[in-house]
Short mmCIF file of C-alpha atoms and ligand atoms in Angstrom, two decimals:
data_model
loop_
_atom_site.label_atom_id
_atom_site.label_comp_id
_atom_site.label_asym_id
_atom_site.label_seq_id
_atom_site.Cartn_x
_atom_site.Cartn_y
_atom_site.Cartn_z
CA UNK A 1 35.88 -4.47 -27.12
CA UNK A 2 32.28 -4.26 -25.98
CA UNK A 3 29.04 -4.49 -27.90
CA UNK A 4 25.75 -2.77 -28.38
CA UNK A 5 22.50 -3.95 -26.83
CA UNK A 6 18.90 -2.90 -27.14
CA UNK A 7 16.64 -3.68 -24.19
CA UNK A 8 12.89 -3.74 -24.81
CA UNK A 9 10.87 -2.75 -21.71
CA UNK A 10 11.80 -0.50 -18.79
CA UNK A 11 10.24 -2.48 -15.92
CA UNK A 12 12.28 -4.07 -13.14
CA UNK A 13 13.98 -6.59 -15.47
CA UNK A 14 14.79 -4.13 -18.27
CA UNK A 15 16.22 -1.45 -15.97
CA UNK A 16 18.34 -4.05 -14.16
CA UNK A 17 19.72 -5.52 -17.43
CA UNK A 18 20.51 -2.03 -18.73
CA UNK A 19 22.48 -1.30 -15.54
CA UNK A 20 24.41 -4.57 -15.74
CA UNK A 21 25.34 -4.19 -19.41
CA UNK A 22 26.23 -0.51 -19.04
CA UNK A 23 28.48 -1.34 -16.08
CA UNK A 24 30.23 -3.80 -18.39
CA UNK A 25 30.88 -0.93 -20.80
CA UNK A 26 28.25 -1.85 -23.40
CA UNK A 27 26.38 0.72 -25.46
CA UNK A 28 22.80 0.29 -24.30
CA UNK A 29 19.51 1.56 -25.70
CA UNK A 30 16.39 1.05 -23.58
CA UNK A 31 13.02 1.23 -25.33
CA UNK A 32 9.77 1.60 -23.36
CA UNK A 33 6.31 1.78 -24.88
CA UNK A 34 4.91 3.95 -22.11
CA UNK A 35 5.58 7.67 -22.13
CA UNK A 36 7.40 7.56 -18.77
CA UNK A 37 8.46 5.07 -16.13
CA UNK A 38 5.29 3.78 -14.50
CA UNK A 39 5.66 4.59 -10.81
CA UNK A 40 2.71 2.61 -9.55
CA UNK A 41 2.25 -0.79 -8.02
CA UNK A 42 2.28 -2.18 -4.53
CA UNK A 43 4.90 -4.16 -2.61
CA UNK A 44 7.49 -6.56 -4.00
CA UNK A 45 9.19 -9.22 -1.92
CA UNK A 46 12.98 -9.33 -2.28
CA UNK A 47 14.49 -12.65 -1.28
CA UNK A 48 18.13 -12.48 -0.04
CA UNK A 49 19.40 -13.98 -3.33
CA UNK A 50 17.75 -11.10 -5.24
CA UNK A 51 19.26 -8.66 -2.74
CA UNK A 52 22.70 -10.14 -3.48
CA UNK A 53 22.07 -9.61 -7.20
CA UNK A 54 20.99 -6.00 -6.54
CA UNK A 55 24.22 -5.52 -4.56
CA UNK A 56 26.23 -6.79 -7.53
CA UNK A 57 24.37 -4.31 -9.74
CA UNK A 58 25.29 -1.51 -7.31
CA UNK A 59 21.69 -0.82 -6.24
CA UNK A 60 21.48 -2.80 -2.98
CA UNK A 61 22.14 0.09 -0.59
CA UNK A 62 19.58 2.36 -2.28
CA UNK A 63 16.97 -0.41 -2.17
CA UNK A 64 17.62 -1.16 1.50
CA UNK A 65 17.06 2.51 2.39
CA UNK A 66 13.41 2.24 1.30
CA UNK A 67 12.67 -1.43 2.04
CA UNK A 68 11.34 -2.99 5.25
CA UNK A 69 12.22 -6.44 6.64
CA UNK A 70 9.61 -9.19 6.48
CA UNK A 71 10.22 -11.39 9.52
CA UNK A 72 7.01 -12.80 10.88
CA UNK A 73 3.88 -13.93 9.05
CA UNK A 74 1.31 -16.68 9.32
CA UNK A 75 -1.21 -18.50 7.17
CA UNK A 76 -4.70 -18.21 8.68
CA UNK A 77 -8.24 -19.34 8.07
CA UNK A 78 -10.89 -16.63 7.59
CA UNK A 79 -11.89 -16.84 11.28
CA UNK A 80 -8.29 -16.05 12.26
CA UNK A 81 -7.07 -19.56 13.21
CA UNK A 82 -3.34 -19.93 12.47
CA UNK A 83 -2.66 -22.84 10.10
CA UNK A 84 1.09 -22.36 9.61
CA UNK A 85 3.93 -19.88 9.70
CA UNK A 86 5.54 -18.58 6.54
CA UNK A 87 9.20 -19.73 6.46
CA UNK A 88 10.66 -16.23 6.89
CA UNK A 89 12.84 -16.95 9.94
CA UNK A 90 14.28 -19.93 8.12
CA UNK A 91 15.12 -17.75 5.11
CA UNK A 92 16.85 -15.22 7.38
CA UNK A 93 18.77 -17.89 9.32
CA UNK A 94 20.04 -19.48 6.12
CA UNK A 95 20.94 -16.26 4.29
CA UNK A 96 22.04 -14.14 7.22
CA UNK A 97 19.70 -11.37 6.14
CA UNK A 98 15.92 -11.07 6.10
CA UNK A 99 13.54 -11.08 3.21
CA UNK A 100 12.64 -7.46 2.35
CA UNK A 101 9.54 -5.77 1.06
CA UNK A 102 9.69 -2.66 -1.06
CA UNK A 103 7.03 -0.71 -2.87
CA UNK A 104 7.31 -1.01 -6.65
CA UNK A 105 7.82 2.75 -7.21
CA UNK A 106 10.81 2.77 -4.82
CA UNK A 107 12.43 -0.19 -6.56
CA UNK A 108 11.87 1.42 -9.97
CA UNK A 109 13.32 4.71 -8.64
CA UNK A 110 16.42 3.00 -7.21
CA UNK A 111 17.11 1.27 -10.54
CA UNK A 112 16.37 4.40 -12.63
CA UNK A 113 18.62 6.57 -10.40
CA UNK A 114 21.49 4.13 -10.83
CA UNK A 115 21.00 4.14 -14.59
CA UNK A 116 21.10 7.95 -14.57
CA UNK A 117 24.21 7.97 -12.43
CA UNK A 118 26.00 5.57 -14.78
CA UNK A 119 25.12 7.76 -17.77
CA UNK A 120 25.53 6.81 -21.42
CA UNK A 121 22.29 4.80 -21.77
CA UNK A 122 19.84 6.04 -24.37
CA UNK A 123 16.33 5.72 -22.94
CA UNK A 124 13.47 6.22 -25.39
CA UNK A 125 9.86 6.39 -24.17
CA UNK A 126 6.76 5.97 -26.33
CA UNK A 127 8.54 3.22 -28.33
CA UNK A 128 6.17 0.29 -28.76
CA UNK A 129 8.43 -2.31 -30.33
CA UNK A 130 6.69 -4.41 -32.96
CA UNK A 131 9.37 -5.22 -35.55
CA UNK A 132 11.70 -7.31 -33.42
CA UNK A 133 13.71 -8.69 -36.36
CA UNK A 134 14.61 -5.23 -37.68
CA UNK A 135 15.64 -4.04 -34.24
CA UNK A 136 17.69 -7.16 -33.61
CA UNK A 137 19.62 -6.67 -36.86
CA UNK A 138 20.90 -3.28 -35.63
CA UNK A 139 22.46 -4.56 -32.37
CA UNK A 140 24.74 -7.33 -31.10
CA UNK A 141 22.15 -8.32 -28.52
CA UNK A 142 18.43 -7.77 -28.11
CA UNK A 143 16.99 -8.30 -24.63
CA UNK A 144 13.26 -8.93 -24.31
CA UNK A 145 12.27 -7.49 -20.92
CA UNK A 146 8.82 -6.62 -22.15
CA UNK A 147 6.71 -8.42 -19.59
CA UNK A 148 3.65 -10.66 -19.74
CA UNK A 149 2.69 -10.00 -23.35
CA UNK A 150 6.23 -9.88 -24.68
CA UNK A 151 6.54 -8.96 -28.36
CA UNK A 152 10.08 -10.36 -28.31
CA UNK A 153 8.87 -13.74 -27.04
CA UNK A 154 6.10 -13.76 -29.65
CA UNK A 155 8.61 -13.04 -32.43
CA UNK A 156 10.81 -15.90 -31.23
CA UNK A 157 8.22 -18.51 -30.24
CA UNK A 158 5.00 -17.41 -31.94
CA UNK A 159 1.92 -15.54 -30.78
CA UNK A 160 0.57 -18.66 -29.00
CA UNK A 161 3.48 -18.72 -26.56
CA UNK A 162 1.76 -16.18 -24.28
CA UNK A 163 0.81 -16.83 -20.65
CA UNK A 164 -2.48 -18.51 -19.77
CA UNK A 165 -5.10 -17.25 -17.32
CA UNK A 166 -5.35 -19.17 -14.06
CA UNK A 167 -8.94 -18.21 -13.28
CA UNK A 168 -8.15 -15.59 -10.62
CA UNK A 169 -7.87 -11.85 -10.48
CA UNK A 170 -5.78 -10.07 -7.85
CA UNK A 171 -6.96 -6.76 -6.43
CA UNK A 172 -4.07 -5.01 -4.71
CA UNK A 173 -3.58 -1.84 -2.71
CA UNK A 174 -1.91 -0.09 0.21
CA UNK A 175 -3.76 0.93 3.39
CA UNK A 176 -2.67 3.97 5.38
CA UNK A 177 -2.46 2.17 8.70
CA UNK A 178 -0.16 -0.49 10.12
CA UNK A 179 -1.53 -3.98 10.67
CA UNK A 180 -0.14 -6.18 13.45
CA UNK A 181 -1.29 -9.23 11.47
CA UNK A 182 0.79 -10.25 8.46
CA UNK A 183 0.68 -13.21 6.12
CA UNK A 184 -2.07 -14.84 4.11
CA UNK A 185 -5.61 -15.91 4.90
CA UNK A 186 -6.86 -18.80 2.82
CA UNK A 187 -10.62 -19.16 2.35
CA UNK A 188 -12.71 -21.17 -0.11
CA UNK A 189 -11.71 -20.19 -3.63
CA UNK A 190 -10.17 -16.89 -2.51
CA UNK A 191 -7.38 -15.59 -0.32
CA UNK A 192 -6.20 -12.33 1.20
CA UNK A 193 -2.63 -11.20 1.94
CA UNK A 194 -1.27 -8.53 4.32
CA UNK A 195 2.37 -7.44 4.43
CA UNK A 196 4.35 -4.48 5.74
CA UNK A 197 5.53 -2.07 3.04
CA UNK A 198 6.71 1.05 4.86
CA UNK A 199 6.21 2.39 8.38
CA UNK A 200 2.54 3.07 9.12
CA UNK A 201 1.21 1.43 5.96
CA UNK A 202 0.04 -2.06 4.98
CA UNK A 203 0.29 -3.72 1.59
CA UNK A 204 -2.70 -5.96 0.79
CA UNK A 205 -3.85 -8.22 -2.02
CA UNK A 206 -7.04 -10.18 -2.56
CA UNK A 207 -7.08 -13.07 -5.03
CA UNK A 208 -10.64 -13.76 -6.15
CA UNK A 209 -12.39 -15.54 -9.02
CA UNK A 210 -11.70 -13.85 -12.33
CA UNK A 211 -14.18 -11.12 -13.17
CA UNK A 212 -14.81 -10.06 -9.54
CA UNK A 213 -15.28 -6.28 -9.50
CA UNK A 214 -14.05 -3.78 -6.89
CA UNK A 215 -17.65 -3.22 -5.83
CA UNK A 216 -18.12 -6.93 -5.10
CA UNK A 217 -14.85 -7.28 -3.15
CA UNK A 218 -15.85 -6.07 0.37
CA UNK A 219 -18.81 -8.49 0.51
CA UNK A 220 -16.52 -11.45 -0.22
CA UNK A 221 -14.44 -10.69 2.88
CA UNK A 222 -16.97 -9.05 5.24
CA UNK A 223 -16.85 -11.79 7.90
CA UNK A 224 -13.09 -12.43 7.69
CA UNK A 225 -10.78 -11.66 10.63
CA UNK A 226 -9.42 -8.19 11.45
CA UNK A 227 -8.20 -6.03 9.84
CA UNK A 228 -9.37 -7.41 6.47
CA UNK A 229 -12.87 -5.84 6.37
CA UNK A 230 -11.41 -2.59 7.74
CA UNK A 231 -8.74 -2.52 5.01
CA UNK A 232 -11.40 -2.76 2.33
CA UNK A 233 -13.68 -0.26 4.06
CA UNK A 234 -10.99 2.35 4.71
CA UNK A 235 -8.95 2.35 1.49
CA UNK A 236 -10.18 4.26 -1.52
CA UNK A 237 -11.31 1.76 -4.20
CA UNK A 238 -10.13 4.13 -6.92
CA UNK A 239 -6.55 3.50 -5.67
CA UNK A 240 -6.88 -0.30 -5.98
CA UNK A 241 -5.14 -2.03 -8.85
CA UNK A 242 -6.49 -5.03 -10.66
CA UNK A 243 -3.75 -7.44 -11.60
CA UNK A 244 -4.23 -10.36 -13.98
CA UNK A 245 -2.95 -13.67 -12.67
CA UNK A 246 -1.29 -15.58 -15.49
CA UNK A 247 1.24 -18.34 -15.89
CA UNK A 248 3.44 -19.04 -18.92
CA UNK A 249 2.56 -22.54 -20.04
CA UNK A 250 4.05 -24.51 -21.67
CA UNK A 251 7.39 -23.32 -20.33
CA UNK A 252 9.83 -22.07 -22.97
CA UNK A 253 12.45 -24.51 -24.30
CA UNK A 254 15.08 -21.76 -24.08
CA UNK A 255 15.43 -18.17 -22.88
CA UNK A 256 17.90 -17.29 -25.66
CA UNK A 257 18.67 -17.43 -29.33
CA UNK A 258 22.43 -17.46 -29.86
CA UNK A 259 22.30 -16.28 -33.46
CA UNK A 260 23.11 -19.65 -34.99
CA UNK A 261 20.62 -21.45 -37.19
CA UNK A 262 17.51 -19.91 -38.63
CA UNK A 263 14.90 -20.72 -35.98
CA UNK A 264 12.79 -17.96 -34.50
CA UNK A 265 12.20 -15.95 -37.65
CA UNK A 266 15.48 -14.01 -37.45
CA UNK A 267 19.12 -14.70 -36.84
CA UNK A 268 19.90 -12.09 -34.17
CA UNK A 269 21.10 -12.79 -30.66
CA UNK A 270 18.25 -12.57 -28.22
CA UNK A 271 17.73 -13.13 -24.50
CA UNK A 272 14.48 -13.02 -22.55
CA UNK A 273 14.34 -11.93 -18.90
CA UNK A 274 11.62 -11.59 -16.26
CA UNK A 275 7.96 -12.06 -17.09
CA UNK A 276 8.78 -12.25 -20.81
CA UNK A 277 10.70 -15.47 -20.09
CA UNK A 278 8.63 -17.05 -17.32
CA UNK A 279 5.51 -15.09 -16.30
CA UNK A 280 4.26 -16.63 -13.07
CA UNK A 281 1.42 -16.30 -10.60
CA UNK A 282 2.38 -14.05 -7.67
CA UNK A 283 1.79 -16.70 -4.96
CA UNK A 284 5.44 -17.08 -4.02
CA UNK A 285 6.18 -13.35 -4.38
CA UNK A 286 8.99 -14.08 -6.83
CA UNK A 287 8.09 -11.96 -9.91
CA UNK A 288 10.49 -9.10 -9.17
CA UNK A 289 13.15 -11.38 -7.60
CA UNK A 290 13.41 -13.64 -10.62
CA UNK A 291 13.52 -10.63 -12.99
CA UNK A 292 16.45 -9.18 -11.03
CA UNK A 293 18.23 -12.56 -10.87
CA UNK A 294 17.83 -13.04 -14.63
CA UNK A 295 19.08 -9.55 -15.39
CA UNK A 296 22.17 -9.84 -13.22
CA UNK A 297 22.99 -13.35 -14.47
CA UNK A 298 22.72 -12.24 -18.11
CA UNK A 299 24.99 -9.22 -17.59
CA UNK A 300 27.50 -11.35 -15.63
CA UNK A 301 27.61 -14.02 -18.35
CA UNK A 302 28.21 -11.34 -20.99
CA UNK A 303 31.10 -9.91 -18.95
CA UNK A 304 32.62 -13.36 -18.35
CA UNK A 305 32.55 -14.42 -22.00
CA UNK A 306 33.32 -11.03 -23.55
CA UNK A 307 31.81 -9.53 -26.67
CA UNK A 308 33.23 -12.17 -28.99
CA UNK A 309 31.93 -14.98 -26.78
CA UNK A 310 28.34 -13.78 -26.86
CA UNK A 311 26.81 -17.10 -28.05
CA UNK A 312 28.55 -18.85 -25.12
CA UNK A 313 27.38 -16.13 -22.75
CA UNK A 314 23.78 -16.62 -23.85
CA UNK A 315 23.98 -20.37 -23.39
CA UNK A 316 25.56 -19.88 -19.94
CA UNK A 317 22.74 -17.50 -18.99
CA UNK A 318 20.13 -19.99 -20.16
CA UNK A 319 21.81 -22.79 -18.16
CA UNK A 320 21.99 -20.71 -15.00
CA UNK A 321 18.49 -19.28 -15.04
CA UNK A 322 15.97 -21.29 -17.09
CA UNK A 323 15.42 -24.40 -14.99
CA UNK A 324 15.62 -22.45 -11.76
CA UNK A 325 13.12 -19.77 -12.81
CA UNK A 326 10.78 -22.36 -14.32
CA UNK A 327 10.85 -24.39 -11.09
CA UNK A 328 9.83 -21.30 -9.15
CA UNK A 329 7.05 -20.55 -11.67
CA UNK A 330 5.77 -24.13 -11.44
CA UNK A 331 5.82 -24.06 -7.62
CA UNK A 332 3.98 -20.75 -7.59
CA UNK A 333 1.31 -22.10 -9.97
CA UNK A 334 0.92 -25.25 -7.85
CA UNK A 335 0.54 -23.22 -4.67
CA UNK A 336 -2.07 -21.12 -6.44
CA UNK A 337 -4.10 -24.27 -7.17
CA UNK A 338 -4.09 -25.27 -3.51
CA UNK A 339 -4.76 -21.82 -2.15
CA UNK A 340 -7.65 -21.08 -4.48
CA UNK A 341 -9.32 -24.45 -4.03
CA UNK A 342 -12.88 -24.75 -2.69
CA UNK A 343 -11.76 -27.79 -0.66
CA UNK A 344 -10.60 -26.68 2.74
CA UNK A 345 -9.01 -30.07 3.55
CA UNK A 346 -6.69 -29.70 0.55
CA UNK A 347 -5.96 -26.10 1.53
CA UNK A 348 -5.07 -27.09 5.12
CA UNK A 349 -2.85 -29.92 3.86
CA UNK A 350 -0.99 -27.42 1.65
CA UNK A 351 -0.48 -25.14 4.66
CA UNK A 352 1.02 -28.02 6.65
CA UNK A 353 3.57 -28.58 3.88
CA UNK A 354 5.00 -25.04 4.34
CA UNK A 355 8.49 -25.45 5.81
CA UNK A 356 7.85 -22.74 8.49
C1 FAD B 401 2.94 -0.57 -14.11
C2 FAD B 401 3.14 -1.93 -13.49
C3 FAD B 401 2.72 -2.14 -12.16
C4 FAD B 401 2.89 -3.40 -11.58
N1 FAD B 401 2.50 -3.56 -10.29
C5 FAD B 401 2.67 -4.75 -9.69
C6 FAD B 401 2.30 -4.94 -8.32
O1 FAD B 401 1.81 -4.04 -7.66
N2 FAD B 401 2.48 -6.17 -7.76
C7 FAD B 401 3.04 -7.21 -8.48
O2 FAD B 401 3.20 -8.31 -7.94
N3 FAD B 401 3.43 -7.04 -9.76
C8 FAD B 401 3.26 -5.86 -10.39
N4 FAD B 401 3.66 -5.69 -11.68
C9 FAD B 401 4.34 -6.81 -12.37
C10 FAD B 401 5.78 -6.90 -11.93
O3 FAD B 401 6.42 -5.64 -12.09
C11 FAD B 401 6.50 -7.96 -12.75
O4 FAD B 401 5.84 -9.21 -12.61
C12 FAD B 401 7.93 -8.23 -12.30
O5 FAD B 401 8.53 -7.14 -11.72
C13 FAD B 401 8.76 -8.67 -13.52
O6 FAD B 401 9.15 -7.50 -14.20
P1 FAD B 401 9.44 -7.42 -15.73
O7 FAD B 401 10.44 -6.30 -15.88
O8 FAD B 401 9.76 -8.72 -16.31
O9 FAD B 401 8.05 -6.99 -16.39
P2 FAD B 401 7.21 -5.65 -16.22
O10 FAD B 401 7.39 -5.04 -14.88
O11 FAD B 401 5.83 -5.97 -16.66
O12 FAD B 401 7.87 -4.63 -17.28
C14 FAD B 401 7.72 -4.79 -18.69
C15 FAD B 401 7.90 -3.42 -19.33
O13 FAD B 401 7.95 -3.58 -20.76
C16 FAD B 401 7.14 -2.59 -21.36
N5 FAD B 401 6.72 -3.13 -22.67
C17 FAD B 401 5.85 -4.14 -22.90
N6 FAD B 401 5.74 -4.39 -24.21
C18 FAD B 401 6.56 -3.50 -24.83
C19 FAD B 401 6.88 -3.26 -26.21
N7 FAD B 401 6.33 -3.99 -27.20
N8 FAD B 401 7.76 -2.27 -26.50
C20 FAD B 401 8.33 -1.52 -25.50
N9 FAD B 401 8.06 -1.72 -24.19
C21 FAD B 401 7.19 -2.70 -23.85
C22 FAD B 401 6.01 -2.40 -20.36
O14 FAD B 401 5.36 -1.17 -20.55
C23 FAD B 401 6.74 -2.47 -19.04
O15 FAD B 401 7.25 -1.24 -18.62
C24 FAD B 401 3.49 -4.46 -12.32
C25 FAD B 401 3.90 -4.25 -13.64
C26 FAD B 401 3.74 -3.00 -14.23
C27 FAD B 401 4.23 -2.77 -15.66
#
């Protein structure tokens, strides 16, 4: 016998959980507050472990069709001096496959197409979930995949459990020309990243002090190495996205509520995945990867323990994912501190620590 689950949020994590649970034969309802799937966003890195998880969810081949390999990238100073190499070759040697980059819309499409193909999942748009306890009472499992400002996390851990600002804003975009330079350039209190995303295009991001406007951005990078000034001059500022950099601190004591005991304001069984569980700064490019790994691990634990073993499944999921995801979040936050420092000596020391 299988159960019924409601998944709150149709981003990367929510779509992936819905696929995993549906594959296991569960009745799944997916609730999204927006009126349709948001098909915007720039490139996501997919580490080989996340690619393995996508394979297990049946989406790996579709993702690989639209993704590009990320094989060679350096850390530079603003005048173009190479400080270090990013450890991409090492990742590929160890895993036997390269890190990939995929634009967010393509990843969302691949997941949504798989969900369609599986059939039997009720997807409701325009559903802004506020009453988590009532929703939880109607289902065997409630999954909070509702991102940075998760209502499910707030219901379980209180409104103060939200992620904190880290003092930086990221402007991100895609340029319509290929760059031969990839990697990150670390300046004083700001940094710029360039990655492939699809043939003939370049994904870029600029992390700057919070509050920096699009109008101010080109001046901050005008004397940086090629093609950074050109990217900012030749892409349309109305296409740039402004992305808040936040980090969930303190880290959560658990990603689940197994339905026993009264803590959390309601007795339902709840699991958090993705940014809802461990929102992190994007420095290590692990936001989408960790959401996919969480989703697949949760679905796998549910399959292994069966419907009647749901409390055990939730505890197994928490054991497999919490420490690991929180370590990644902590490392990403620490890297952010070094990279956004005004002290170039500290920045250069951080670059030397990269295991390239
Ligand atoms: C539109 C969009 C564009 C993004 N673009 C980028 C990007 O270019 N680069 C980057 O590094 N990261 C980007 N991100 C963040 C990135 O997708 C996540 O960090 C990562 O993929 C983890 O995904 P997630 O599923 O946990 O959270 P998210 O991708 O944030 O998905 C959460 C989903 O839950 C929905 N939701 C939230 N609250 C409720 C509620 N109360 N009821 C119902 N639904 C709710 C949201 O609308 C959203 O669809 C973007 C996120 C979004 C939503």
